[in-house]
Amino acid sequence: MTRRRLLGHILPGSPGSLRRRLLLGAAVLATMAVLVSQFIGFTVLRAWLMDRVDQQLADFHPPRPAYAAAVRGGGPDQRPGTLPSDFHVYFYDASGRRIDSSLGSGAQPGPQLAHSFHHLHLGEGRPETVEAIDGDSRWRVLLSPGPDGMHSVVALPLDTVDGASAKILWINALLLVVTLLALLTLGRWVIRLGLLPLTRMERTAERVGAGQLDLRFPDTEPHTEIGRLGGVLNSMLERLQRALWEREASENRMRRFVADAGHELRTPLTSIQGYAELALRPEPLPVEQQREGNRVIARNAERMSLLVDDLQLLARLDRAPSYRMEPVDLLSVAAEAVSAAAPHRDGHPVDLGPLPSPGGGDELEVVEADGHAHRLAQILENLLSNARVHTPTGTRVHVRVGATVVGDATCGTDRPGRTSASPPLPTGTAVGVIEVADEGPGLDARDAEHVFERFYRADRSRSRAYGGSGLGLSIAAAIAERHDGRLELDTAPGEGCVFRLVLPIQSTAQRSGG
């Protein structure tokens, strides 16, 4: 029989619940404790009573005249005398025969003693227990040597000891029953009170399982087991809720991305399809209309090609590509980007200068960072193109290059008014910085928060033909993050936009040591 089946026989209904198992365990332990304590108490008391009887036997010594009187008595009617107590004394003569005459009084049957000393099997000076001649009583006897080769057996009845032992056993049984009944009655209430926090956790868990993920377990006392369990479960629920939120946000971003990509592709595809159907009409079109249709088809095909290239680039960046990193002169990259923007100077003047520093230096310095020169140049091209497209004509654009360290007063950290799609860099890290700042209208907090998202446009009314697809800043931020840096934006309405590329750099000593 297995342990589970045994418990099922002890407590009907199979002890499945924790309360029932605790109550059963407490009852078993209490029963064992009471039984052990009662057994020890009973054993000690009975041993003490037996010691008292043995001491009485040892202290009683029949006088010498009693031996002679027993020999002269000759028969039961000529006894030498009786004792005013429960003592009985039996004599054996020198030949080993038991003398019929004995000392003692009382009507109860005496002990069973052999008629011959040689069959007595009692040790001298060692008390032993023998049965009575008739009935269930018992006697404690002690064999002692007497004069002239005689022996005597002193006996005391054990009725007092057995009666006291029986009463103790009945009292112990009654005490055990009362203890178990009290334990089952009070233990159920105590266990229910002790497991009340666990019951509240169970109800909270049921509500969480029903979908209320914002609930938390109320009992989180760190000094109790249930409190520590509640704290761990609360942490798990927070991580689970955060993971579900992130999953939902990721799914929403994916749906929005697919919808935006389809919307971006639908416009040029519609134009191409319309002019293609027009070209396939049976009647020929005038030469000018054919030429205009071909130009529209070519322009929209180029736009679709650029969009597909951007999407492929984002897909490659999402797979964390490995660049062949080499030292790149950020000042040269910035100068080339400013030079490439020269054809647009009339509409948006662009200048190159040093990064503002607390020392007030106004000289350009060479700043080197490990990276991929072509990808870093692509970031600057996107930033400058973004400044031209999203600011009014005549807005000045400033490109600044320099080196600094990450901090709240410089760059690379999160603070109010600054947004980024990448995590902050460790404070105190040496970084190279390229800033693209414009003097345009700037962005409000809502637009700035989403400016690095794919297909996002701050100006919803801007034509897609001139406003781009909304992927440029997403691509630039992804490239910066693959360089262990980040792209961040400082802006406010009426204060322009400052896009800042922050890249970790190594000191001269580190480079030479490497």
XYZ file of C-alpha atoms in Angstrom:
514
model
C 0.000 0.000 0.000
C 1.457 3.341 -1.041
C 1.834 6.309 1.309
C -0.916 8.234 -0.498
C -3.357 5.348 -0.094
C -2.408 5.001 3.564
C -3.133 8.684 4.163
C -6.386 8.284 2.275
C -7.433 5.522 4.724
C -6.421 7.617 7.731
C -8.243 10.741 6.571
C -11.248 10.123 4.280
C -11.451 12.118 1.112
C -7.755 11.893 0.138
C -5.717 14.747 1.700
C -5.395 16.774 -1.459
C -5.651 20.297 -0.062
C -2.823 21.993 1.786
C -5.074 22.720 4.766
C -6.030 19.072 5.111
C -2.418 17.928 4.816
C -1.301 20.447 7.443
C -4.105 19.415 9.778
C -3.313 15.726 9.270
C 0.399 16.330 9.851
C -0.258 18.358 13.001
C -2.630 15.667 14.318
C -0.111 12.879 13.684
C 2.731 14.827 15.285
C 0.590 15.799 18.284
C -0.555 12.197 18.742
C 3.017 10.958 18.647
C 4.134 13.671 21.073
C 1.302 12.924 23.529
C 1.870 9.167 23.292
C 5.612 9.512 23.854
C 5.134 11.846 26.814
C 2.456 9.578 28.296
C 4.619 6.508 27.804
C 7.554 8.191 29.520
C 5.350 9.439 32.373
C 3.689 6.037 32.820
C 7.028 4.232 32.761
C 8.590 6.598 35.304
C 5.569 6.422 37.653
C 5.316 2.629 37.520
C 9.043 2.274 38.059
C 8.784 4.580 41.055
C 5.898 2.559 42.546
C 7.765 -0.698 41.975
C 10.859 0.772 43.611
C 8.730 1.682 46.641
C 7.476 -1.915 46.893
C 10.989 -3.319 46.427
C 12.295 -0.977 49.105
C 9.589 -2.159 51.530
C 10.519 -5.765 50.821
C 14.194 -5.048 51.339
C 13.562 -3.213 54.639
C 11.470 -6.022 56.151
C 13.483 -8.865 57.803
C 11.609 -11.626 59.672
C 12.976 -11.971 63.270
C 14.798 -15.174 64.331
C 11.986 -16.276 66.666
C 9.621 -16.307 63.696
C 11.694 -19.050 62.037
C 11.576 -21.193 65.183
C 7.870 -20.561 65.653
C 7.227 -21.544 62.048
C 9.017 -24.872 62.656
C 7.049 -25.515 65.866
C 3.711 -24.514 64.313
C 3.296 -27.820 62.504
C 0.022 -26.825 60.806
C -2.082 -23.945 59.601
C -4.057 -23.821 62.868
C -0.873 -23.359 64.886
C 0.581 -20.331 63.060
C 3.127 -18.330 64.956
C 1.148 -15.113 64.349
C -0.141 -12.666 61.781
C 1.143 -9.326 60.510
C -1.000 -6.163 60.643
C -0.165 -5.307 57.014
C -0.191 -6.687 53.454
C 3.098 -8.534 54.026
C 3.100 -12.311 53.698
C 6.111 -14.378 54.826
C 6.710 -17.993 53.822
C 9.410 -20.241 55.331
C 11.518 -23.090 53.963
C 13.262 -25.432 56.402
C 16.821 -26.634 56.121
C 15.790 -29.558 53.907
C 14.179 -27.200 51.408
C 10.555 -28.060 52.204
C 8.074 -25.189 52.457
C 6.503 -24.944 55.920
C 2.743 -24.635 55.827
C 2.767 -22.046 58.583
C 3.183 -18.471 57.280
C 2.977 -14.928 58.570
C 0.407 -12.539 57.156
C -3.255 -11.727 57.005
C -5.909 -11.101 54.406
C -8.326 -13.250 52.488
C -6.827 -12.647 49.047
C -4.969 -15.551 47.430
C -1.241 -15.605 48.024
C 1.577 -15.894 45.495
C 2.334 -19.062 43.594
C 5.413 -20.522 45.339
C 6.964 -23.946 44.826
C 6.730 -26.415 47.755
C 10.420 -27.165 47.413
C 13.179 -24.617 47.688
C 15.031 -26.355 44.858
C 12.130 -25.586 42.483
C 11.640 -22.040 43.650
C 13.897 -20.381 40.990
C 14.235 -17.108 42.916
C 17.471 -15.232 43.359
C 18.422 -14.214 46.878
C 18.107 -10.463 47.472
C 16.527 -9.827 44.042
C 12.808 -8.917 44.027
C 10.723 -10.672 41.405
C 7.074 -10.692 40.318
C 4.946 -13.855 40.480
C 1.303 -14.593 39.787
C -1.239 -15.227 42.518
C -2.559 -18.682 43.303
C -5.971 -17.688 42.029
C -7.259 -14.622 40.157
C -5.515 -11.889 38.159
C -3.541 -10.316 40.975
C 0.235 -10.385 41.165
C 2.771 -10.412 43.981
C 6.233 -9.003 44.455
C 8.447 -11.484 46.350
C 11.944 -11.401 47.841
C 13.959 -14.489 48.900
C 16.157 -14.051 51.994
C 18.404 -16.547 53.879
C 17.549 -17.386 57.502
C 19.207 -19.146 60.459
C 20.130 -22.811 60.494
C 19.920 -23.194 56.684
C 16.338 -21.935 56.510
C 14.992 -19.386 53.962
C 12.112 -16.976 53.928
C 10.079 -15.432 51.105
C 8.592 -12.008 51.858
C 5.676 -11.051 49.546
C 3.639 -7.909 48.927
C 0.601 -7.698 46.604
C 0.824 -5.437 43.532
C -2.847 -4.507 43.562
C -2.051 -0.889 44.459
C 0.582 -0.592 41.724
C -1.595 -2.255 39.085
C -4.638 -0.195 40.097
C -2.699 3.056 39.906
C -1.240 2.034 36.516
C -4.701 1.216 35.155
C -6.064 4.575 36.269
C -3.107 6.364 34.695
C -3.728 4.524 31.418
C -7.400 5.522 31.387
C -6.526 9.127 32.183
C -3.891 9.136 29.416
C -6.378 7.728 26.901
C -8.949 10.354 27.849
C -6.303 13.094 27.644
C -5.234 11.872 24.183
C -8.815 11.960 22.887
C -9.412 15.448 24.303
C -6.105 16.692 22.859
C -6.921 15.369 19.389
C -10.423 16.830 19.432
C -9.081 20.223 20.563
C -6.329 20.091 17.970
C -8.726 19.262 15.130
C -11.101 22.009 16.243
C -8.590 24.779 16.927
C -6.055 23.614 14.338
C -8.504 24.062 11.489
C -9.145 27.663 12.574
C -5.449 28.407 13.124
C -4.463 26.910 9.745
C -7.215 28.816 7.965
C -6.010 32.028 9.617
C -2.358 31.282 8.814
C -3.140 30.479 5.170
C -5.340 33.542 4.691
C -2.581 35.367 2.701
C -2.283 32.290 0.481
C -6.052 32.314 -0.027
C -5.908 35.972 -1.088
C -3.070 35.109 -3.476
C -5.219 32.305 -4.921
C -8.121 34.668 -5.559
C -5.801 37.270 -7.076
C -4.240 34.596 -9.305
C -7.696 33.581 -10.530
C -8.453 37.195 -11.468
C -5.060 37.528 -13.164
C -5.772 34.323 -15.088
C -9.073 35.867 -16.171
C -7.148 38.686 -17.849
C -6.656 41.374 -15.162
C -2.883 41.568 -15.591
C -2.630 44.888 -13.752
C -3.451 43.210 -10.415
C -0.672 42.470 -7.925
C -0.441 40.198 -4.897
C -0.970 42.264 -1.726
C 1.089 40.136 0.705
C 4.763 40.844 -0.022
C 6.276 40.829 3.472
C 9.921 39.744 2.872
C 10.191 38.079 6.310
C 7.602 35.387 5.502
C 7.593 32.598 2.941
C 4.234 33.642 1.489
C 5.415 37.269 1.358
C 8.571 36.321 -0.535
C 6.468 34.194 -2.898
C 4.152 37.168 -3.465
C 7.109 39.421 -4.253
C 8.518 36.923 -6.759
C 5.121 36.483 -8.399
C 4.654 40.261 -8.603
C 8.029 40.568 -10.359
C 7.038 37.765 -12.723
C 3.701 39.456 -13.448
C 5.431 42.752 -14.168
C 7.806 41.069 -16.613
C 4.932 39.153 -18.184
C 2.824 42.279 -18.545
C 5.786 44.182 -19.970
C 6.458 41.337 -22.429
C 2.814 41.294 -23.510
C 2.851 45.059 -23.948
C 6.055 44.849 -25.983
C 4.593 42.017 -28.065
C 1.418 43.977 -28.684
C 3.411 47.098 -29.513
C 5.646 45.056 -31.846
C 2.612 43.577 -33.577
C 1.074 47.032 -33.916
C 4.321 48.380 -35.330
C 4.490 45.468 -37.761
C 0.911 45.977 -38.900
C 1.516 49.701 -39.244
C 4.759 49.016 -41.088
C 3.086 46.646 -43.540
C 0.192 49.068 -44.021
C 2.530 52.025 -44.548
C 4.748 50.056 -46.919
C 1.705 49.000 -48.924
C 0.429 52.583 -48.933
C 3.800 53.895 -50.097
C 3.963 51.345 -52.892
C 0.354 51.747 -53.959
C 0.734 55.352 -55.165
C 3.590 54.757 -57.675
C 2.087 51.429 -58.705
C -1.231 53.147 -59.428
C 0.515 55.776 -61.552
C 2.535 53.165 -63.439
C -0.528 50.991 -63.978
C -2.603 53.953 -65.223
C -0.040 55.158 -67.760
C 0.703 51.592 -68.853
C -2.974 50.975 -69.574
C -3.103 54.305 -71.390
C -0.146 53.262 -73.567
C -1.842 49.939 -74.414
C -4.945 51.583 -75.836
C -5.569 50.763 -79.540
C -5.544 54.354 -80.725
C -2.053 55.876 -80.692
C -1.294 58.768 -78.291
C 0.306 61.997 -79.326
C 4.074 62.066 -79.019
C 4.013 64.583 -76.150
C 1.574 62.471 -74.132
C 3.648 59.365 -74.743
C 6.789 61.169 -73.637
C 5.040 62.518 -70.492
C 3.681 59.068 -69.669
C 7.122 57.532 -70.000
C 8.593 60.185 -67.699
C 5.895 59.505 -65.046
C 6.474 55.760 -65.317
C 10.242 56.199 -65.005
C 9.926 58.598 -62.042
C 7.552 56.308 -60.136
C 9.657 53.254 -60.938
C 12.696 55.062 -59.529
C 10.711 56.007 -56.444
C 9.644 52.364 -55.972
C 13.237 51.232 -56.452
C 14.468 53.640 -53.752
C 11.719 52.524 -51.384
C 12.503 48.849 -51.935
C 16.210 49.574 -51.429
C 15.422 51.274 -48.125
C 13.290 48.355 -46.995
C 16.025 45.876 -47.910
C 18.569 47.984 -46.043
C 16.363 48.005 -42.934
C 15.958 44.242 -43.181
C 19.745 43.810 -43.338
C 20.219 46.164 -40.395
C 17.649 44.215 -38.362
C 19.791 41.111 -38.868
C 22.686 42.931 -37.086
C 25.194 42.909 -39.973
C 28.892 42.949 -39.211
C 30.740 45.930 -40.642
C 34.424 45.989 -41.385
C 35.305 48.536 -38.742
C 38.261 50.832 -39.263
C 39.299 54.268 -37.963
C 37.170 56.949 -39.645
C 37.907 60.676 -39.595
C 34.558 62.191 -38.607
C 35.695 65.662 -39.684
C 36.415 64.395 -43.213
C 33.037 62.626 -43.353
C 31.294 65.828 -42.282
C 33.258 67.955 -44.768
C 32.376 65.649 -47.653
C 28.706 65.709 -46.659
C 28.730 69.542 -46.525
C 30.452 69.635 -49.907
C 27.842 67.280 -51.379
C 25.114 69.648 -50.114
C 26.692 72.637 -51.929
C 24.181 72.585 -54.846
C 21.425 73.341 -52.296
C 23.189 76.209 -50.507
C 20.961 78.836 -52.063
C 17.840 77.333 -50.481
C 19.471 76.039 -47.260
C 22.925 77.466 -46.456
C 25.120 74.826 -44.762
C 28.250 75.606 -42.747
C 30.811 73.466 -40.922
C 32.123 74.341 -37.464
C 33.431 72.925 -34.189
C 31.287 71.374 -31.507
C 30.461 73.882 -28.725
C 32.577 73.173 -25.647
C 32.825 74.661 -22.134
C 36.323 75.957 -22.983
C 34.948 78.003 -25.865
C 37.353 76.616 -28.513
C 36.428 77.526 -32.090
C 38.910 75.408 -34.061
C 38.056 72.252 -35.931
C 39.969 69.176 -34.765
C 40.360 65.719 -36.225
C 38.135 63.200 -34.410
C 38.534 59.504 -35.192
C 36.066 56.741 -34.352
C 35.890 53.102 -35.420
C 33.202 52.551 -38.020
C 32.211 52.107 -41.630
C 32.881 55.305 -43.562
C 30.190 54.739 -46.215
C 27.450 54.046 -43.657
C 28.411 57.041 -41.500
C 28.308 59.248 -44.598
C 24.860 57.814 -45.345
C 23.676 58.998 -41.913
C 24.844 62.561 -42.606
C 23.264 62.557 -46.051
C 19.935 61.527 -44.528
C 20.174 64.208 -41.831
C 21.023 66.970 -44.281
C 18.302 65.814 -46.687
C 15.842 65.777 -43.801
C 16.802 69.350 -42.863
C 16.291 70.574 -46.462
C 12.942 68.834 -46.909
C 11.328 69.701 -43.578
C 12.405 73.330 -43.084
C 11.358 76.444 -44.994
C 13.519 77.779 -47.820
C 16.375 79.930 -46.535
C 16.751 78.050 -43.232
C 20.386 77.811 -42.187
C 21.848 74.388 -41.351
C 24.933 73.982 -39.120
C 27.168 70.902 -39.122
C 29.418 70.631 -36.050
C 32.146 68.098 -35.268
C 33.998 67.501 -32.005
C 34.856 65.176 -29.146
C 33.397 65.130 -25.642
C 32.333 62.720 -22.884
C 28.857 61.340 -22.228
C 26.952 63.285 -19.575
C 23.715 65.105 -18.835
C 25.198 68.428 -19.900
C 26.686 67.078 -23.159
C 25.146 64.136 -25.010
C 24.574 60.378 -25.027
C 22.054 60.318 -22.159
C 18.279 60.576 -21.879
C 16.822 63.788 -20.532
C 13.700 65.920 -21.016
C 13.497 67.349 -24.537
C 15.764 64.654 -25.988
C 14.633 61.517 -27.828
C 16.455 58.543 -29.300
C 15.683 55.068 -30.577
C 18.816 53.651 -28.871
C 19.668 53.146 -25.181
C 21.880 55.729 -23.442
C 25.633 55.290 -23.367
C 27.572 54.875 -20.090
C 28.277 58.204 -18.405
C 31.875 59.348 -18.838
C 32.437 57.493 -22.136
C 34.643 59.389 -24.589
C 32.648 60.000 -27.766
C 32.955 61.671 -31.127
C 29.977 63.813 -32.128
C 28.589 65.137 -35.406
C 25.679 67.549 -35.040
C 23.281 68.661 -37.789
C 21.354 71.637 -36.416
C 18.815 73.717 -38.286
C 17.113 77.004 -37.440
C 13.694 75.778 -38.502
C 10.408 75.627 -36.589
C 11.367 72.536 -34.573
C 9.054 69.738 -33.440
C 6.644 69.366 -30.565
C 7.099 66.598 -27.992
C 4.635 64.216 -29.662
C 6.279 64.354 -33.072
C 9.766 64.177 -31.566
C 8.814 60.987 -29.690
C 7.940 59.164 -32.930
C 10.391 60.779 -35.350
C 12.650 57.676 -35.505
C 9.788 55.290 -36.253
C 9.489 53.794 -39.726
C 7.199 55.586 -42.178
C 6.489 58.311 -39.629
C 6.047 61.875 -40.913
C 5.778 64.858 -38.621
C 3.986 66.840 -41.391
C 1.054 64.640 -42.460
C 0.030 67.080 -45.176
C 3.434 66.924 -46.920
C 3.385 65.308 -50.346
C 5.105 61.923 -50.547
C 6.779 63.073 -53.719
C 8.774 65.609 -51.723
C 8.514 64.382 -48.157
C 10.202 61.005 -48.629
C 8.953 57.655 -47.377
C 9.660 58.222 -43.682
C 12.477 55.657 -43.555
C 15.547 57.925 -43.597
C 15.791 58.596 -39.853
C 14.960 54.953 -39.044
C 17.828 53.818 -41.260
C 20.201 56.402 -39.764
C 19.295 55.376 -36.179
C 19.767 51.674 -36.996
C 23.209 52.314 -38.542
C 24.281 54.371 -35.507
C 23.192 51.598 -33.137
C 25.155 49.015 -35.145
C 28.228 51.193 -34.483
C 27.595 50.937 -30.694
C 26.527 54.579 -30.747
C 23.251 56.349 -31.058
C 21.384 59.037 -32.980
C 19.494 61.503 -30.795
C 17.355 64.589 -31.259
C 17.130 67.763 -29.188
C 14.221 69.944 -30.248
C 11.403 72.187 -29.120
C 8.780 74.229 -31.013
C 10.406 77.363 -32.428
C 13.954 76.285 -31.497
C 14.885 74.153 -34.495
C 16.146 70.556 -34.493
C 19.569 69.279 -33.454
C 20.257 65.749 -34.676
C 23.345 64.368 -32.990
C 25.377 61.307 -34.044
C 27.286 60.007 -31.002
C 30.018 57.376 -31.503
C 32.413 55.899 -28.892
C 36.065 56.739 -29.541
C 39.350 55.501 -28.122
C 42.091 57.636 -26.666
C 45.547 57.774 -28.234
C 46.962 55.597 -25.471
C 44.299 52.959 -26.030
C 44.908 52.916 -29.768
C 48.676 52.577 -29.363
C 48.190 49.870 -26.718
C 45.847 47.974 -29.018
